[in-house]
MMTF fields as JSON, N, C-alpha, C and O atoms, coordinates in Angstrom:
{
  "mmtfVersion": "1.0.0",
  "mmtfProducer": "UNKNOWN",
  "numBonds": 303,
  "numAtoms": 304,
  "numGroups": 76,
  "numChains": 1,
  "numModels": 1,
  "chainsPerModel": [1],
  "groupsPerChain": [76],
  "chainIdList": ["A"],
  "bondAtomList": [4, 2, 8, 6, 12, 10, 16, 14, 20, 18, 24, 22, 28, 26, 32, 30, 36, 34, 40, 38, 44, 42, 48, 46, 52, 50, 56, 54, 60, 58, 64, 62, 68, 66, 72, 70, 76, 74, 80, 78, 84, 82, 88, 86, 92, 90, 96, 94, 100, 98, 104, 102, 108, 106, 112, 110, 116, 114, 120, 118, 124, 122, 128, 126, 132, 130, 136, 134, 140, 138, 144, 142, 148, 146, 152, 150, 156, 154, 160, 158, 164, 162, 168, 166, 172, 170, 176, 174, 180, 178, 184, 182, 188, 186, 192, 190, 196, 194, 200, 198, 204, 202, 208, 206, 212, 210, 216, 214, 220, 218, 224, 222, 228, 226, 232, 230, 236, 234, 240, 238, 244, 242, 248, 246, 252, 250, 256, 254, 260, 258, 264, 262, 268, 266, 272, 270, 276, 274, 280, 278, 284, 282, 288, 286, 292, 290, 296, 294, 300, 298],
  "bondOrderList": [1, 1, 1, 1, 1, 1, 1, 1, 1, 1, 1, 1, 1, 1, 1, 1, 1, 1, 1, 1, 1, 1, 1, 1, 1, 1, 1, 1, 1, 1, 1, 1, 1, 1, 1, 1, 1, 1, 1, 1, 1, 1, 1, 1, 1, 1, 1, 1, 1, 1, 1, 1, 1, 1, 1, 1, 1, 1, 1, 1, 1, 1, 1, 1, 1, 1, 1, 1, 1, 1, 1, 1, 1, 1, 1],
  "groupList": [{"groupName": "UNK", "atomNameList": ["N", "CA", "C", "O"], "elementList": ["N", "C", "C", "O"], "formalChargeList": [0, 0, 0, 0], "bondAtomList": [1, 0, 2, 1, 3, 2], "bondOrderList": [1, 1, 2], "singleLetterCode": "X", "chemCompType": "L-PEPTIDE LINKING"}],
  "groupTypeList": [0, 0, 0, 0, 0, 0, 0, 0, 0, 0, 0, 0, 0, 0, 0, 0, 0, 0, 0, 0, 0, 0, 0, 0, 0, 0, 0, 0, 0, 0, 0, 0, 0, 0, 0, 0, 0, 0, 0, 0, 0, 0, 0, 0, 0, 0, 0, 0, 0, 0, 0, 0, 0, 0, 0, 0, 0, 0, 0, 0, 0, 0, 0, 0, 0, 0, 0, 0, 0, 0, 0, 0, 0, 0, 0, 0],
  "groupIdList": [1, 2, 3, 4, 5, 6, 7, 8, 9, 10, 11, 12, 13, 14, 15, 16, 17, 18, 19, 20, 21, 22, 23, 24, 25, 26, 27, 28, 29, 30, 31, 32, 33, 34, 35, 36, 37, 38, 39, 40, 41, 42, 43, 44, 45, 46, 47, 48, 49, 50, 51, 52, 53, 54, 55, 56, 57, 58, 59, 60, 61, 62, 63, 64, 65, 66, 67, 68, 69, 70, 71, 72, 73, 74, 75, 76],
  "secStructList": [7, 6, 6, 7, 1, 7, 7, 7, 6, 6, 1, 7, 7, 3, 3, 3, 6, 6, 3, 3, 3, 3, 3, 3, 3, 3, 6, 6, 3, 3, 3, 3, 3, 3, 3, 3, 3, 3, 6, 6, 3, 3, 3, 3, 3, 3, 3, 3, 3, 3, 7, 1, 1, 1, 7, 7, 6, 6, 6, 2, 2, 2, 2, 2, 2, 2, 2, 2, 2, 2, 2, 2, 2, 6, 7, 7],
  "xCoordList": [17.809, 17.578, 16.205, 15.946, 15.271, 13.998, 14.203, 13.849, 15.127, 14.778, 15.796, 15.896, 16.338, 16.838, 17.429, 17.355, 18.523, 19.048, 19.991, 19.606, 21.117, 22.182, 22.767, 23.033, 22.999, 23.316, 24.819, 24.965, 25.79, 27.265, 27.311, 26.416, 28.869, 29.415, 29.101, 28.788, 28.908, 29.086, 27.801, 27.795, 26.753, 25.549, 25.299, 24.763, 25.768, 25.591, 26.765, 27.594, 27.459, 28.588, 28.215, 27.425, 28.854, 29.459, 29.718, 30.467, 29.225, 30.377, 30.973, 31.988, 29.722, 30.184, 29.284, 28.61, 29.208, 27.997, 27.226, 27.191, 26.093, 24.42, 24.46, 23.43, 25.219, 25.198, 25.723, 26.942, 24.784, 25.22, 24.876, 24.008, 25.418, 25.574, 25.171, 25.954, 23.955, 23.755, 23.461, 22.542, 24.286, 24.678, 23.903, 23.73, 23.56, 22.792, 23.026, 22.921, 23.438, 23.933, 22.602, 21.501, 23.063, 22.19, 23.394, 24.614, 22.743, 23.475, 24.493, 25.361, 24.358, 25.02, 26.013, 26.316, 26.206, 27.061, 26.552, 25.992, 26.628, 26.149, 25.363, 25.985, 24.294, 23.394, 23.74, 24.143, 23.659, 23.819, 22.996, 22.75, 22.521, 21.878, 22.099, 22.202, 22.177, 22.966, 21.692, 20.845, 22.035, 20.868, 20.768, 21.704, 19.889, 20.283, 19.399, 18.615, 19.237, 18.537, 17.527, 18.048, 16.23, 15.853, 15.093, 14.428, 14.677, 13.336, 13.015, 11.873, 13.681, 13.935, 12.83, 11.844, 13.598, 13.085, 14.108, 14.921, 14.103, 15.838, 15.412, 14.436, 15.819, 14.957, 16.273, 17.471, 15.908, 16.43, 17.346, 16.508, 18.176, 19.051, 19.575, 19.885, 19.654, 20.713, 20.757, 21.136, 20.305, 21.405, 21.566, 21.161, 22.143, 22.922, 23.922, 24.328, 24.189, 24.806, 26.376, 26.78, 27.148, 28.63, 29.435, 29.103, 30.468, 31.205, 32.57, 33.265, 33.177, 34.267, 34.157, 33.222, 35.369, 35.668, 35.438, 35.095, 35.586, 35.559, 34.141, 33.685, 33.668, 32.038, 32.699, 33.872, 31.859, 32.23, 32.04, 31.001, 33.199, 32.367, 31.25, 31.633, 30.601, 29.681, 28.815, 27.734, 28.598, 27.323, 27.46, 26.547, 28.689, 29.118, 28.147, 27.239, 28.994, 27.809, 26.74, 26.628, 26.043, 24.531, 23.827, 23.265, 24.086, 23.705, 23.714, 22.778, 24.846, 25.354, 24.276, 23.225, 24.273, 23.461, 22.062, 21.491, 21.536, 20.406, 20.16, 19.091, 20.841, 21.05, 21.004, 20.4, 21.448, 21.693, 20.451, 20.104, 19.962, 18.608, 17.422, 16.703, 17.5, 16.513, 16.702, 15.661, 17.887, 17.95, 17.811, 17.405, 18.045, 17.059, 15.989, 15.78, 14.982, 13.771, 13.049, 11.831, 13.775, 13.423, 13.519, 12.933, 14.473, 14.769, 13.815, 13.891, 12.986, 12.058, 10.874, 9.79],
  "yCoordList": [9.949, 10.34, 10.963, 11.778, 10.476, 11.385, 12.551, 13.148, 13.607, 14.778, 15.392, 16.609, 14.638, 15.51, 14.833, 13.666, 15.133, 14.257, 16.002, 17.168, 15.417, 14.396, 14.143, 15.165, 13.341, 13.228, 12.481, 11.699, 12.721, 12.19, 11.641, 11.483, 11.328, 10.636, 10.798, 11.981, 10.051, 8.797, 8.102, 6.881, 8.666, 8.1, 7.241, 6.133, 7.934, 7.815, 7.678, 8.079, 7.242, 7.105, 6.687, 5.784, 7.425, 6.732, 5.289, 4.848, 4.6, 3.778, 3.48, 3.028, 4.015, 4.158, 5.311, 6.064, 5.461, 6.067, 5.76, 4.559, 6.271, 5.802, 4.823, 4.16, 4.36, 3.689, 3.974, 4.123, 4.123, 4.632, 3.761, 2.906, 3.857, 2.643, 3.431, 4.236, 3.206, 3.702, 2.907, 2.096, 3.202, 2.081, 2.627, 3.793, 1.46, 1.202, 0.149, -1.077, 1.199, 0.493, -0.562, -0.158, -2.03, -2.921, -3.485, -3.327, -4.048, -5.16, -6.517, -7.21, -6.545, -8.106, -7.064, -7.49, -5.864, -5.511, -4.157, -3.299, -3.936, -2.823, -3.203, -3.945, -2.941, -3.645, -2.419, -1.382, -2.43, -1.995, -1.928, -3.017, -1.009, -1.102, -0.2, 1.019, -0.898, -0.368, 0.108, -0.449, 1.036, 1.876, 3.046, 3.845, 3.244, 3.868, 5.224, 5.098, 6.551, 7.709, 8.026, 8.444, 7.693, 8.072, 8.914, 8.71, 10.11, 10.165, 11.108, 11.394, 11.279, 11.944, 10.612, 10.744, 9.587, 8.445, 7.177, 6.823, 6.692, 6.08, 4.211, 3.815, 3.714, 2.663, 1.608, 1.803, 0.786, 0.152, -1.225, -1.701, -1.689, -3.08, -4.02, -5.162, -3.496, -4.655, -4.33, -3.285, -5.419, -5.366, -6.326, -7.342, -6.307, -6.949, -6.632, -5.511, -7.778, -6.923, -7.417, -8.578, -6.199, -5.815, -6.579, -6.252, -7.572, -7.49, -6.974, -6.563, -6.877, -6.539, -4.867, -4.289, -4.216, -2.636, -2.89, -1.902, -4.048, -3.499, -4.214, -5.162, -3.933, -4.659, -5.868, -5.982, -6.8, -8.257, -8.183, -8.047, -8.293, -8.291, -9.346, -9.848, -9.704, -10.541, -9.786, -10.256, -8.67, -7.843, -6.644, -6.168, -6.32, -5.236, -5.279, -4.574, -7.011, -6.745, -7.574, -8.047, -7.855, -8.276, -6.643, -6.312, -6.033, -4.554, -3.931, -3.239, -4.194, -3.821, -4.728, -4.114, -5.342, -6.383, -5.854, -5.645, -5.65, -5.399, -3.72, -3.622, -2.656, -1.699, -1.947, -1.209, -2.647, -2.443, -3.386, -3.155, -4.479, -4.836, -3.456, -3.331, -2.541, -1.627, -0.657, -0.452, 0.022, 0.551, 0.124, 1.035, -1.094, -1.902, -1.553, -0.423, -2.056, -2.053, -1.074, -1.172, 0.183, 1.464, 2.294, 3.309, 1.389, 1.836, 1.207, 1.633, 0.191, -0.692, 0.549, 0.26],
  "zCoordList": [7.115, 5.743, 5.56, 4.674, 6.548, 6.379, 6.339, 5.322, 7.899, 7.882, 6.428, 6.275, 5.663, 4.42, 3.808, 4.191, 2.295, 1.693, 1.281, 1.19, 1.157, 1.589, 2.762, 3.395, 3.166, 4.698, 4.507, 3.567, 5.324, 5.097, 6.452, 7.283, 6.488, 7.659, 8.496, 8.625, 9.595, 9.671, 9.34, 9.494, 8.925, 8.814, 7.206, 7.186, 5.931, 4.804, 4.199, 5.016, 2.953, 2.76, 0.985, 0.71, 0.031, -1.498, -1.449, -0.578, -2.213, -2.241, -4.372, -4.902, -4.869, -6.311, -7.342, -6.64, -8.16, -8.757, -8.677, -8.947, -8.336, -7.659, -6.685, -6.804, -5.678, -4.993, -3.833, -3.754, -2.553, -1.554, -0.209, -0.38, 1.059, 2.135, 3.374, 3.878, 3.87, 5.336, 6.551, 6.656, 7.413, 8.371, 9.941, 10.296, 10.628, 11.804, 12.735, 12.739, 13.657, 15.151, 15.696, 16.071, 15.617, 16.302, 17.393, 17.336, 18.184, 19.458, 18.472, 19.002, 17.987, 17.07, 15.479, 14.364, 16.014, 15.046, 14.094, 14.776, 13.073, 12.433, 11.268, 10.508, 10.94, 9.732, 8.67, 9.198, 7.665, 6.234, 5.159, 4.64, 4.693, 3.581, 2.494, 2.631, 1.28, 0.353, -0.881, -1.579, -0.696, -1.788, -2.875, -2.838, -3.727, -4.519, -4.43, -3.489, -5.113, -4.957, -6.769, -7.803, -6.589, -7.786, -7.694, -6.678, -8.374, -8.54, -6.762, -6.403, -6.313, -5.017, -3.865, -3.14, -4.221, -3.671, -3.225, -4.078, -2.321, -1.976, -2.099, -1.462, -2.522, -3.548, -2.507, -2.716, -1.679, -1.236, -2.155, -2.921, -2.262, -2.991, -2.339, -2.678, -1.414, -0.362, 1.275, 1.805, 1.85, 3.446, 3.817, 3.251, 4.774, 5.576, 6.916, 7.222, 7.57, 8.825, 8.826, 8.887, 8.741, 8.476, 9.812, 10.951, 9.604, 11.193, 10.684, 11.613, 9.402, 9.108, 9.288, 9.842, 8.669, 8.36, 6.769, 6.119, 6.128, 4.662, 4.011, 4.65, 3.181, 2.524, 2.268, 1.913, 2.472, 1.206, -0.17, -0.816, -0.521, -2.312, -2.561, -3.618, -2.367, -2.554, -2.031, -2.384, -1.241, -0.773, -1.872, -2.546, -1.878, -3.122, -4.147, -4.588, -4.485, -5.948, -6.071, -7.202, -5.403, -5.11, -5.614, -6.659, -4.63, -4.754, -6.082, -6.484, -6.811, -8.044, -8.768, -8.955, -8.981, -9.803, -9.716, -10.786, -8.787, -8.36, -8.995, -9.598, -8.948, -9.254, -10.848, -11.626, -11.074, -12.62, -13.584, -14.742, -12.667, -12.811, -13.095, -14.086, -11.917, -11.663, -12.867, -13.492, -13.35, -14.342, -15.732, -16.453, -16.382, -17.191, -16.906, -17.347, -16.247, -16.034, -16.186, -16.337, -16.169, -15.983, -17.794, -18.171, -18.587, -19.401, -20.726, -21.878, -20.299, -20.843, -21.134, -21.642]
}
């Protein structure tokens, strides 16, 4: 994501409005971090390391929560 923005598959991925998932090959599985784009600045919310194919909802919306924390805050 340094050398540019937007970057897609397999590196970067949607997963809702303002919320996007970029994934990294470690030894113990694939780590995840779920983040958002402001301000031409990528504002980290969440990770964690993935062993399934699908997110846990419970990482889903940690992220979500957190996201929607940040936009409050912003709107203060």
């Amino acid at each position: 994501m340094q050398i540019g923005w937007p970057i897609g598959m397999p590196l970067v991925r949607k997963l809702d409005a303002g919320l996007w998932e970029i994934r990294v090959r470690m030894k113990d599985g694939i780590a995840r971090v779920l983040f958002t784009i402001e301000a031409k600045e990528a504002i980290l919310l969440h990770g964690f390391i993935r062993k399934s194919q699908k997110i846990p909802a419970d990482e889903l919306q940690t992220a979500q929560v957190r996201l929607q924390q940040l936009r409050d805050a912003r709107r203060r």
